[in-house]
CSV table of C-alpha atoms in Angstrom, one decimal:
chain,number,residue,atom,x,y,z
G,1,MET,CA,6.3,20.5,-1.3
G,2,VAL,CA,2.8,19.0,-1.1
G,3,VAL,CA,4.2,15.6,-2.1
G,4,ALA,CA,6.9,15.7,0.6
G,5,VAL,CA,4.3,16.6,3.3
G,6,GLY,CA,1.9,14.0,2.1
G,7,GLY,CA,4.7,11.4,2.1
G,8,ALA,CA,5.6,12.2,5.7
G,9,PHE,CA,2.0,11.7,6.7
G,10,GLY,CA,1.8,8.4,4.8
G,11,ALA,CA,5.0,7.1,6.2
G,12,LEU,CA,3.9,8.0,9.7
G,13,GLY,CA,0.6,6.2,9.2
G,14,ARG,CA,2.4,3.1,7.9
G,15,ALA,CA,4.8,3.1,10.8
G,16,ALA,CA,2.0,3.5,13.3
G,17,LEU,CA,0.0,0.7,11.9
G,18,THR,CA,3.0,-1.6,11.7
G,19,LEU,CA,4.0,-0.9,15.3
G,20,TRP,CA,0.4,-1.3,16.4
G,21,MET,CA,0.1,-4.7,14.7
G,22,GLY,CA,3.5,-6.0,15.7
G,23,PRO,CA,5.0,-9.2,14.3
G,24,MET,CA,2.6,-12.1,13.7
G,25,GLY,CA,4.5,-15.2,12.8
G,26,TYR,CA,6.0,-15.8,9.3
G,27,PHE,CA,3.4,-13.9,7.2
G,28,PRO,CA,4.1,-10.1,7.1
G,29,ILE,CA,0.5,-9.1,7.7
G,30,ALA,CA,1.1,-5.5,8.6
G,31,THR,CA,2.8,-4.7,5.2
G,32,PHE,CA,0.2,-6.8,3.4
G,33,LEU,CA,-2.6,-4.9,5.0
G,34,VAL,CA,-0.9,-1.5,4.4
G,35,ASN,CA,-0.4,-2.2,0.7
G,36,LEU,CA,-4.0,-3.6,0.4
G,37,LEU,CA,-5.5,-0.6,2.1
G,38,GLY,CA,-3.3,1.8,0.1
G,39,SER,CA,-4.2,0.0,-3.2
G,40,LEU,CA,-7.9,0.4,-2.4
G,41,MET,CA,-7.5,4.1,-1.5
G,42,ILE,CA,-5.4,4.9,-4.6
G,43,GLY,CA,-8.0,3.3,-6.8
G,44,MET,CA,-10.8,5.4,-5.1
G,45,ALA,CA,-8.6,8.5,-5.3
G,46,TRP,CA,-7.8,8.0,-9.0
G,47,SER,CA,-11.5,7.4,-9.8
G,48,TYR,CA,-12.4,10.6,-8.0
G,49,PHE,CA,-9.7,12.8,-9.4
G,50,SER,CA,-10.1,11.5,-13.0
G,51,ARG,CA,-13.7,12.7,-12.9
G,52,SER,CA,-13.3,15.9,-10.9
G,53,GLY,CA,-10.2,17.3,-12.8
G,54,GLY,CA,-8.3,20.4,-12.0
G,55,GLN,CA,-7.2,19.4,-8.5
G,56,ILE,CA,-3.5,18.7,-9.3
G,57,LEU,CA,-2.1,19.8,-6.0
G,58,LEU,CA,-4.6,17.8,-3.9
G,59,SER,CA,-4.2,14.7,-6.1
G,60,ALA,CA,-0.3,15.0,-5.9
G,61,PHE,CA,-0.6,15.4,-2.1
G,62,LEU,CA,-2.9,12.4,-1.6
G,63,MET,CA,-1.9,9.9,-4.3
G,64,THR,CA,1.9,10.5,-4.7
G,65,GLY,CA,2.5,11.8,-1.2
G,66,VAL,CA,0.2,10.2,1.4
G,67,LEU,CA,-0.5,6.9,-0.5
G,68,GLY,CA,3.0,6.7,-1.9
G,69,GLY,CA,4.5,7.1,1.6
G,70,PHE,CA,1.9,4.8,3.1
G,71,THR,CA,2.4,1.8,0.8
G,72,THR,CA,5.7,0.1,0.5
G,73,PHE,CA,7.0,-2.1,-2.4
G,74,SER,CA,10.5,-2.1,-1.0
G,75,THR,CA,9.5,-3.6,2.4
G,76,PHE,CA,7.3,-6.1,0.6
G,77,SER,CA,10.4,-7.1,-1.5
G,78,LEU,CA,12.7,-7.3,1.5
G,79,GLU,CA,10.2,-9.4,3.6
G,80,THR,CA,9.7,-11.8,0.7
G,81,ALA,CA,13.6,-12.1,0.3
G,82,HIS,CA,13.9,-12.7,4.0
G,83,LEU,CA,11.3,-15.4,3.9
G,84,ILE,CA,13.2,-17.1,1.1
G,85,GLN,CA,16.5,-16.8,3.0
G,86,GLN,CA,14.8,-18.5,6.0
G,87,GLY,CA,13.7,-21.4,3.7
G,88,ALA,CA,10.0,-20.5,4.2
G,89,TRP,CA,9.3,-20.9,0.5
G,90,GLY,CA,5.6,-21.5,1.0
G,91,TRP,CA,5.1,-18.4,3.0
G,92,ALA,CA,7.2,-16.4,0.5
G,93,ALA,CA,5.2,-17.7,-2.4
G,94,SER,CA,1.9,-17.1,-0.6
G,95,TYR,CA,2.9,-13.6,0.3
G,96,LEU,CA,4.0,-12.8,-3.2
G,97,VAL,CA,0.9,-14.1,-5.0
G,98,LEU,CA,-1.6,-12.8,-2.4
G,99,SER,CA,0.0,-9.4,-2.3
G,100,VAL,CA,-0.1,-8.9,-6.1
G,101,LEU,CA,-3.5,-10.3,-6.7
G,102,CYS,CA,-5.2,-8.8,-3.6
G,103,CYS,CA,-3.6,-5.3,-4.2
G,104,LEU,CA,-4.7,-5.4,-7.9
G,105,PHE,CA,-8.2,-6.4,-6.8
G,106,GLY,CA,-8.1,-3.6,-4.2
G,107,ALA,CA,-7.2,-0.9,-6.7
G,108,GLY,CA,-9.8,-2.2,-9.1
G,109,LEU,CA,-12.4,-2.2,-6.4
G,110,GLY,CA,-11.5,1.3,-5.3
G,111,ILE,CA,-12.0,2.5,-8.9
G,112,TRP,CA,-15.3,0.6,-9.2
G,113,LEU,CA,-16.6,2.0,-5.9
G,114,LEU,CA,-16.4,5.6,-7.0
G,115,ARG,CA,-17.5,5.1,-10.6
């Protein structure tokens, strides 16, 4: 139940941020920023919960629920496929590479910040 409630909060947060930002040309900046922020936050959460221990419900609520609902690999995949279908190969490649590298960096930075 805590995961479902957290997921609802995360999905609402993503939707609000996406609507607030609106479309900005070819590059899907809203999804990129959502995934980057979510990666940073899950790194921080993992670092915190791995040290504190015993907070299984809270970590499930935050990491699996809120951050799982906030971030979106499926939208990233769809947006990349859409860019390819439009013939925007450069934008698709940039989005793919930047998303993977920046999100990995964000997660690592989040872990490092709370070590």
